[in-house]
Coordinates of C-alpha atoms in Angstrom, one line a residue:
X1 CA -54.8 107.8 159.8
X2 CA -51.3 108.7 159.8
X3 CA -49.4 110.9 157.1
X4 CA -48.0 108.6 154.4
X5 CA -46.0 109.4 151.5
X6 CA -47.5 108.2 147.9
X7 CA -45.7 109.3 144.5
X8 CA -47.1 112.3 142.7
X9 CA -48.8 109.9 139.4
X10 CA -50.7 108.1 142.1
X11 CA -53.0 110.8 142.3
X12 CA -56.8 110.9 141.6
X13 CA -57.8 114.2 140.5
X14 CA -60.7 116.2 143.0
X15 CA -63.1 116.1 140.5
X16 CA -63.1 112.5 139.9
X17 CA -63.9 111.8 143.3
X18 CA -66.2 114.3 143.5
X19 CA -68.2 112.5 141.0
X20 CA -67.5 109.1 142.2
X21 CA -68.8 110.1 145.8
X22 CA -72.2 110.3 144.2
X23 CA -72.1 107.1 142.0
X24 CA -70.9 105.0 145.4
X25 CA -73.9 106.7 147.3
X26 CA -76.4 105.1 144.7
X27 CA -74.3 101.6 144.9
X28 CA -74.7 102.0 148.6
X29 CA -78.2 103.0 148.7
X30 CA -79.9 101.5 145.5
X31 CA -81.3 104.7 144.3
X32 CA -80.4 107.1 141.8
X33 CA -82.3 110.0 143.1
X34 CA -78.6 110.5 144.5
X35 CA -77.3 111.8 140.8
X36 CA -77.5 115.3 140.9
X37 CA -79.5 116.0 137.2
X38 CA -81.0 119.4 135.6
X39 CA -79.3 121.9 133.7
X40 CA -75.7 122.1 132.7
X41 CA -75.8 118.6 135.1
X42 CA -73.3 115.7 134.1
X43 CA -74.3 113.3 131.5
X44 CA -74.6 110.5 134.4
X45 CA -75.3 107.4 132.3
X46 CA -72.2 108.3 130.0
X47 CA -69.9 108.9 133.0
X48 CA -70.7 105.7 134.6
X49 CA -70.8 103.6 132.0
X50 CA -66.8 105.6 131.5
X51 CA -66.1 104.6 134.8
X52 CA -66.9 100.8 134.1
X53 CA -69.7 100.5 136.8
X54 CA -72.8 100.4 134.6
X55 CA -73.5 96.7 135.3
X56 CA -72.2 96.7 139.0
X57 CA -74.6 99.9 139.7
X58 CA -77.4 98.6 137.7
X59 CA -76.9 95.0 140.3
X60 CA -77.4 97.1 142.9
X61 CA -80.4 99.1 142.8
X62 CA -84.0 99.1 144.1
X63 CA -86.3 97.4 141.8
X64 CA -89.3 100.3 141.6
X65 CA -88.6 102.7 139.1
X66 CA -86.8 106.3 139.5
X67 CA -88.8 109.3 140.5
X68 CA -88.1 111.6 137.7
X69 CA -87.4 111.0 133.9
X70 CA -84.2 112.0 133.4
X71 CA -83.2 109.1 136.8
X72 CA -85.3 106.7 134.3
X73 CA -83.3 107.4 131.2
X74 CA -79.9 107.1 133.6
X75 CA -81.4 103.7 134.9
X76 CA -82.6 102.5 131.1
X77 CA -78.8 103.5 129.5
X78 CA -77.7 101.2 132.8
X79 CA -79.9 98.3 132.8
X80 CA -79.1 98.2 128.2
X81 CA -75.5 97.9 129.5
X82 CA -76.7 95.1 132.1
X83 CA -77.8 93.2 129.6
X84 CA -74.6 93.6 127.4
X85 CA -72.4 92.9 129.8
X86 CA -74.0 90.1 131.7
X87 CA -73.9 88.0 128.2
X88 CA -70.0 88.7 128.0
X89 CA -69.8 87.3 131.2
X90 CA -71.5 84.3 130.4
X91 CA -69.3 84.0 127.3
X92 CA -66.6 84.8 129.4
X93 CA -66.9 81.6 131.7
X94 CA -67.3 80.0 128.8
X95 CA -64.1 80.9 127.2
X96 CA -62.7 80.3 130.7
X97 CA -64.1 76.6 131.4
X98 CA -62.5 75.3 128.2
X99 CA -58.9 77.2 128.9
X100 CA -58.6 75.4 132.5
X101 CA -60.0 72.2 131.1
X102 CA -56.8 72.4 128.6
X103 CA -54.4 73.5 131.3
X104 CA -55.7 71.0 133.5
X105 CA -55.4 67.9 130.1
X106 CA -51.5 69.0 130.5
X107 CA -50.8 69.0 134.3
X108 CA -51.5 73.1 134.7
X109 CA -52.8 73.8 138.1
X110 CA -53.6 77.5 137.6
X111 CA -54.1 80.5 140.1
X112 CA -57.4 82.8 138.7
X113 CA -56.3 86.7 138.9
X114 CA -58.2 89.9 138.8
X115 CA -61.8 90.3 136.8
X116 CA -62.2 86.4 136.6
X117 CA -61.8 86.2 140.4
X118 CA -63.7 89.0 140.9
X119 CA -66.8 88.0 139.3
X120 CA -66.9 84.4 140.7
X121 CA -65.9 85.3 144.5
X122 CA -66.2 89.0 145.1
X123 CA -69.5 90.4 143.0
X124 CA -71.3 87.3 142.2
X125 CA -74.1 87.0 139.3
X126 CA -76.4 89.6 140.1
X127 CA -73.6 92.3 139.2
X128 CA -71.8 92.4 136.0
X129 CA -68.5 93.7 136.6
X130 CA -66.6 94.1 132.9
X131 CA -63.9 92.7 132.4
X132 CA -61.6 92.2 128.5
X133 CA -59.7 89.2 129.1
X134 CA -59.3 85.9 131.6
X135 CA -56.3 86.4 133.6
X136 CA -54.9 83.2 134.9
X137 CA -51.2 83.2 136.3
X138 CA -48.4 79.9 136.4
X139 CA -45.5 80.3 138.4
X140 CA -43.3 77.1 137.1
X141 CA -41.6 78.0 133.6
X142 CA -41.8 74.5 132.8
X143 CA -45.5 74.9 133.2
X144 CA -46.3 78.0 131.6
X145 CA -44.2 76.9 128.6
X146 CA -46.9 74.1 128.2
X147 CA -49.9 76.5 129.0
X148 CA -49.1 78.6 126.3
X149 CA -49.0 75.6 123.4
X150 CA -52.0 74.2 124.7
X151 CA -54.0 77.2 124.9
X152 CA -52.8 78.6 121.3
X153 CA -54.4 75.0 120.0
X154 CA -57.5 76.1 121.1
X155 CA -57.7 78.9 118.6
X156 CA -55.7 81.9 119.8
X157 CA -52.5 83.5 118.6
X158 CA -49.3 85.3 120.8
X159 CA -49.5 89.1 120.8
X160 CA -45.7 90.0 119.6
X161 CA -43.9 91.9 122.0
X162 CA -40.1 93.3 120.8
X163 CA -38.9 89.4 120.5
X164 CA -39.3 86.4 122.2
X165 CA -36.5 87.1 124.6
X166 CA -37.8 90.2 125.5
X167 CA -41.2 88.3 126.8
X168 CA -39.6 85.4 128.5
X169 CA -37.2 88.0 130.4
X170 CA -38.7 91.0 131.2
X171 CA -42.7 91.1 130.7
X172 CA -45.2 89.9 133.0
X173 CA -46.9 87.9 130.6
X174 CA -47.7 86.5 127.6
X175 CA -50.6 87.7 126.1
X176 CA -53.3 85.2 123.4
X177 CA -55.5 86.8 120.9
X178 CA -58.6 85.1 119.9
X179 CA -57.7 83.9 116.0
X180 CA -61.0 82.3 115.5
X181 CA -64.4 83.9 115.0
X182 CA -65.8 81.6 117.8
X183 CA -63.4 83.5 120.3
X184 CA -64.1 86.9 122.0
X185 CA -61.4 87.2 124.8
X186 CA -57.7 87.6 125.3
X187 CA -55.6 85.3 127.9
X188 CA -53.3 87.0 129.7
X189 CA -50.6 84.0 131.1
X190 CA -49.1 85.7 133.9
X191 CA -45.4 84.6 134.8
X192 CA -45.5 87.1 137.5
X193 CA -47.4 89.8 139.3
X194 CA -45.1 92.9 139.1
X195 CA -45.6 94.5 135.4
X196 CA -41.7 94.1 134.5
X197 CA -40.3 90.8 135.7
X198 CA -37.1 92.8 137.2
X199 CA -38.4 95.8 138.6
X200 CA -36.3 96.0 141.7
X201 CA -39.2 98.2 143.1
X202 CA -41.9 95.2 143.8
X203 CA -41.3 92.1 145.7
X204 CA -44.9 90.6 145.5
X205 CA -44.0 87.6 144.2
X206 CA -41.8 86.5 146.8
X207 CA -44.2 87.7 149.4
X208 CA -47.8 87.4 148.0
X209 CA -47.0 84.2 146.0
X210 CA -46.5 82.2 148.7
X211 CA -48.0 79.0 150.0
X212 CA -49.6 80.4 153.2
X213 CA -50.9 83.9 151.2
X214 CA -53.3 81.0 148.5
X215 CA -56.6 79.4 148.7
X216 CA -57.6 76.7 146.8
X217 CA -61.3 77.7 145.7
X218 CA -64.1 75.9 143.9
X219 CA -64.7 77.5 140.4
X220 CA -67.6 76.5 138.5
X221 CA -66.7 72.7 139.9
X222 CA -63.2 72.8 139.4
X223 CA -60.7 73.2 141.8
X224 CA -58.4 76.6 141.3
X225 CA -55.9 78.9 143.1
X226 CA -56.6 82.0 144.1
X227 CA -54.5 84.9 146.1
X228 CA -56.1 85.3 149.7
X229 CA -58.8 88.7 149.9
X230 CA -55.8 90.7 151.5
X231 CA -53.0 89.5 148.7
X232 CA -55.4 90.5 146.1
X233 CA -56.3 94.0 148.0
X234 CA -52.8 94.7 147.5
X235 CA -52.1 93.3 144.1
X236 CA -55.2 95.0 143.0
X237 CA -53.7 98.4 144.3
X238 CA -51.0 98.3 142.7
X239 CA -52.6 97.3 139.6
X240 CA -54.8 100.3 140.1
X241 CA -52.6 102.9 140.7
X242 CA -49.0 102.1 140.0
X243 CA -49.4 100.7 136.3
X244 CA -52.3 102.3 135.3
X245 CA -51.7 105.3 137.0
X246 CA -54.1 107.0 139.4
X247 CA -57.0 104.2 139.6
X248 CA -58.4 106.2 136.5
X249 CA -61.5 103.7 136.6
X250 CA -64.1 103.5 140.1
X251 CA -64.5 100.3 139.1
X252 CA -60.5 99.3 140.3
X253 CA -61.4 101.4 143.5
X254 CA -64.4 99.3 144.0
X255 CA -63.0 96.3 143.5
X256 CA -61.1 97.1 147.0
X257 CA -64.0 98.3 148.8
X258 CA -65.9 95.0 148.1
X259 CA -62.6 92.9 148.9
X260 CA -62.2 94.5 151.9
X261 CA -65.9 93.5 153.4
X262 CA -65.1 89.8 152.7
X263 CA -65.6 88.3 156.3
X264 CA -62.1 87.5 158.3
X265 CA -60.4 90.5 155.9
X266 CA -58.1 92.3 158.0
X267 CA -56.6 95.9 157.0
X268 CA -53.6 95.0 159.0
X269 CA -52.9 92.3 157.3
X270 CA -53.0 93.9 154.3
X271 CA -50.3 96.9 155.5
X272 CA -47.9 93.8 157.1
X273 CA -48.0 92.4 153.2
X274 CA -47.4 96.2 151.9
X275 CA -44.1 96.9 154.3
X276 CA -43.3 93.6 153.5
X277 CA -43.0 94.1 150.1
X278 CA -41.5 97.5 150.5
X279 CA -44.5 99.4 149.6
X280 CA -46.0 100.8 152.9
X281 CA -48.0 103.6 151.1
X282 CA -49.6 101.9 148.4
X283 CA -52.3 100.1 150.7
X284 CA -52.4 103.2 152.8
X285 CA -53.5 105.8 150.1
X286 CA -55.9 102.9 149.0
X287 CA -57.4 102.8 152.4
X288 CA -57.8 107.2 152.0
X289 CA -59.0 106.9 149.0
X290 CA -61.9 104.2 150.0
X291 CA -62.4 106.3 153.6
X292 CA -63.3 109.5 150.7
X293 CA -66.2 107.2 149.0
X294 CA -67.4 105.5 151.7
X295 CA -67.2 107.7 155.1
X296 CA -66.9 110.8 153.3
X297 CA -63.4 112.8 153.6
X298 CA -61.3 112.2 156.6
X299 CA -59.7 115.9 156.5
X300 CA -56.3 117.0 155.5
X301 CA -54.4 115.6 158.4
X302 CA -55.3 112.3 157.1
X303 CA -54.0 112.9 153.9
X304 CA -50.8 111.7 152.0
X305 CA -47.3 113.5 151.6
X306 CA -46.3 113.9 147.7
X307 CA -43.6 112.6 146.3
X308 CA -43.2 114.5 143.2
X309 CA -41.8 112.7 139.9
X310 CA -42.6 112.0 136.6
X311 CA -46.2 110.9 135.8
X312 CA -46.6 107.6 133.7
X313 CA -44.2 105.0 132.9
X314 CA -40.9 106.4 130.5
X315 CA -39.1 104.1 128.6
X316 CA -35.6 105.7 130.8
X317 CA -37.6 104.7 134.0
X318 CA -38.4 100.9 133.1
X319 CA -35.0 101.3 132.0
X320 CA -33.1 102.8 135.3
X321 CA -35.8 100.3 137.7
X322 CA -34.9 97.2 136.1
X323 CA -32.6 95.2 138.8
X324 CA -28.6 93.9 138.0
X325 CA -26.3 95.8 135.6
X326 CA -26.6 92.2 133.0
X327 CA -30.6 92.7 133.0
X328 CA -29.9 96.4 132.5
X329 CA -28.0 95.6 129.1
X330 CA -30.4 92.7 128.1
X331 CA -33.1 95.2 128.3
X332 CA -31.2 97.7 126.3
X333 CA -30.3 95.7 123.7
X334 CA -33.6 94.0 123.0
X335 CA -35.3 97.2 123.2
X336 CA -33.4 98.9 120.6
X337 CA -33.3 96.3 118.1
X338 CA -36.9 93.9 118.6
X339 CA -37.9 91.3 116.2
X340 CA -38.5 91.8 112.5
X341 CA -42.2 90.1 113.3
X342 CA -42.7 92.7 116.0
X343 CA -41.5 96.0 113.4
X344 CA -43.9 94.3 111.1
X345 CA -46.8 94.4 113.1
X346 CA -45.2 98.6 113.8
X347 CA -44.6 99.7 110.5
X348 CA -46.0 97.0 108.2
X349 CA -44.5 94.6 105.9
X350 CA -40.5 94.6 105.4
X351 CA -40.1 96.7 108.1
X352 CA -37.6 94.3 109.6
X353 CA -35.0 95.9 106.9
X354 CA -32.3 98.1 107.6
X355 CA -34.5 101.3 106.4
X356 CA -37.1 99.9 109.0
X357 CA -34.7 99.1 112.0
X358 CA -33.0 102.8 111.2
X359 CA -36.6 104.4 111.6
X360 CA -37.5 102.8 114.4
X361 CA -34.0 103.6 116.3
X362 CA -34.8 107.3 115.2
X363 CA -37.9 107.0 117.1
X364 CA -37.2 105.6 120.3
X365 CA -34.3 107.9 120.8
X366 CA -36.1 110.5 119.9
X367 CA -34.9 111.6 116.7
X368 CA -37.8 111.3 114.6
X369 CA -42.0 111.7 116.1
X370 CA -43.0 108.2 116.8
X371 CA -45.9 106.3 114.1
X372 CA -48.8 105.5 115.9
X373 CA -48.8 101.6 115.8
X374 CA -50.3 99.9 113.5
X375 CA -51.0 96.5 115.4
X376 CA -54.1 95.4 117.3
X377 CA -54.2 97.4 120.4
X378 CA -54.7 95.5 123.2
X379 CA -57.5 97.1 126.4
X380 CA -54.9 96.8 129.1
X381 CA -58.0 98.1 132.0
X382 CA -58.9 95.0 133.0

């Protein structure tokens, strides 16, 4: 492998790895024997579970029982989380079935994204991958406008953003909570692939979204879109490490690994898609990062080139990455002064007064220590 330059927040730290070498050899193998265990030892079953791989791991091991007790506890924590999470996913196909009945009742022909696709095509039943939402994106705006009413009438309501205008122009998309008991999971309605709609950075959806990088799959008897195994490689990497920094969860590094062994699944592919869409590096540190679990470490040379920069994502660098001076102001102006609804949910009710707007403009420009928010927080590691 050739040197490759990757920014500096991309990084996985050492010890992660280091840990996550040892939970890929029992995946691999089917034996937890693997876990190092004894005094002063990592609290395995907490880790993994951490790590979002307790109900892939437990899908993959041998059926006799471990040879010590403290494997056996690690394989009983595993196999209670199993059970946990193979009865959300049963709730989640659920959920699912009815949402692409109703998109389908209005002429919504949807593409399946991330966990849900993951499940069905990649892991299968016998592992449990978790998941917190059912992703599902529509490209047509005339579409998704309809999506969203008819999936709020089946008992969900929007997550406020800073207003309206905000959503439809610069997020990725629009978010429904479950507002009825029956209801466990969020939708996420994705407009687009790239986390802010004009980040000048990403061009996936010109390049991944097209007709010749799709498959039309059969879901639980229905007919769906999907991205092809080497479109989702990439999206999934840069799901991974550019907007949640790092790949802080095995489980999104997994997710490749198991991608990637899909029959007909070419790695060259996948980098003609990356340089592409201007990101050469991001399915090349992937590829390190997998070579580390699976092969073991391919030695310095191999490695990537830094780029140092800020770690995370600033409000100034959304700012200075969103594309066209217009957009720029747009995403200034909505920024600063969001919806009354939306300082409601932030600071409670009447917060849409000047008092309210005043310390809210003290906060974001730094004036005054920001409130923790007071809304429901959404779980974004999906």
């Amino acid at each position: 492998m050739k040197p490759f330059e990757v920014p500096e927040k991309w990084l996985v730290p050492e010890k992660d790895i280091s840990r996550w070498k040892f939970i890929w050899q029992a995946v691999e193998t089917g034996d937890l024997s693997i876990l190092p265990v004894g005094d002063g030892s990592e609290d395995w079953a907490a880790y993994i579970r951490s790590q979002r791989m307790s109900g892939i791991l437990y899908g993959c091991l041998n059926k006799e029982g471990s040879r010590s007790a403290s494997h056996e506890n690690i394989r009983k924590e595993l196999r209670d989380d199993y059970i946990r999470l193979q009865s959300l996913r049963k709730i989640r196909a659920d959920e699912a079935d009815a949402v692409l009945e109703t998109l389908r009742s209005v002429a919504v022909t949807p593409l399946l994204m991330k966990g849900l696709y993951l499940q069905e095509f990649v892991y299968g039943r016998d592992k449990a991958r978790p998941s917190s939402d059912i992703d599902i994106l529509i490209e047509n705006g005339e579409d998704f406008d309809r999506a969203v009413k008819a999936v709020a009438g089946l008992g969900y309501r929007k997550y406020e953003y800073y207003s309206s205008a905000w959503e439809r122009r610069f997020m990725k998309s629009t978010t429904l909570i479950p507002d009825s008991k029956r209801l466990y999971f969020e939708v996420d309605l994705h407009r687009s692939l790239v986390y802010s709609r004009n980040d000048r950075r990403w061009k996936f959806d010109a390049v991944l979204l097209s007709s010749e990088r799709q498959e039309t799959r059969d879901y639980r008897g229905k007919k769906v879109r999907t991205l092809s195994p080497e479109a989702n490689f990439l999206y999934l990497a840069y799901h991974a490490l550019e907007i949640h920094d790092n790949c802080r969860s095995l489980v999104w590094l997994a997710d490749l690994i198991e991608l990637s062994k899909i029959e007909g699944f070419s790695g060259e592919n996948v980098r003609s898609l990356a340089r592409e869409a201007g990101c050469p590096g991001l399915p090349e540190y992937a590829f390190y990062l997998m070579g580390r679990l699976v092969t073991g470490d391919p030695g310095p040379e191999a490695g990537p080139k830094i780029l140092k920069g800020k770690r995370g994502h600033s409000s100034r660098e959304k700012f200075l990455n969103v594309d066209g001076f217009f957009n720029k102001i747009w995403w200034l102006m909505l920024w600063l002064f969001p919806s009354g609804k939306y300082l409601a949910g932030y600071y409670g009710p009447g917060a849409g007064s000047l008092t309210g707007r005043m310390k809210y403009l003290a906060e974001k420009t730094g004036i005054r220590k920001p409130r923790r928010q007071a809304v429901l927080w959404r779980n974004d590691e999906n």
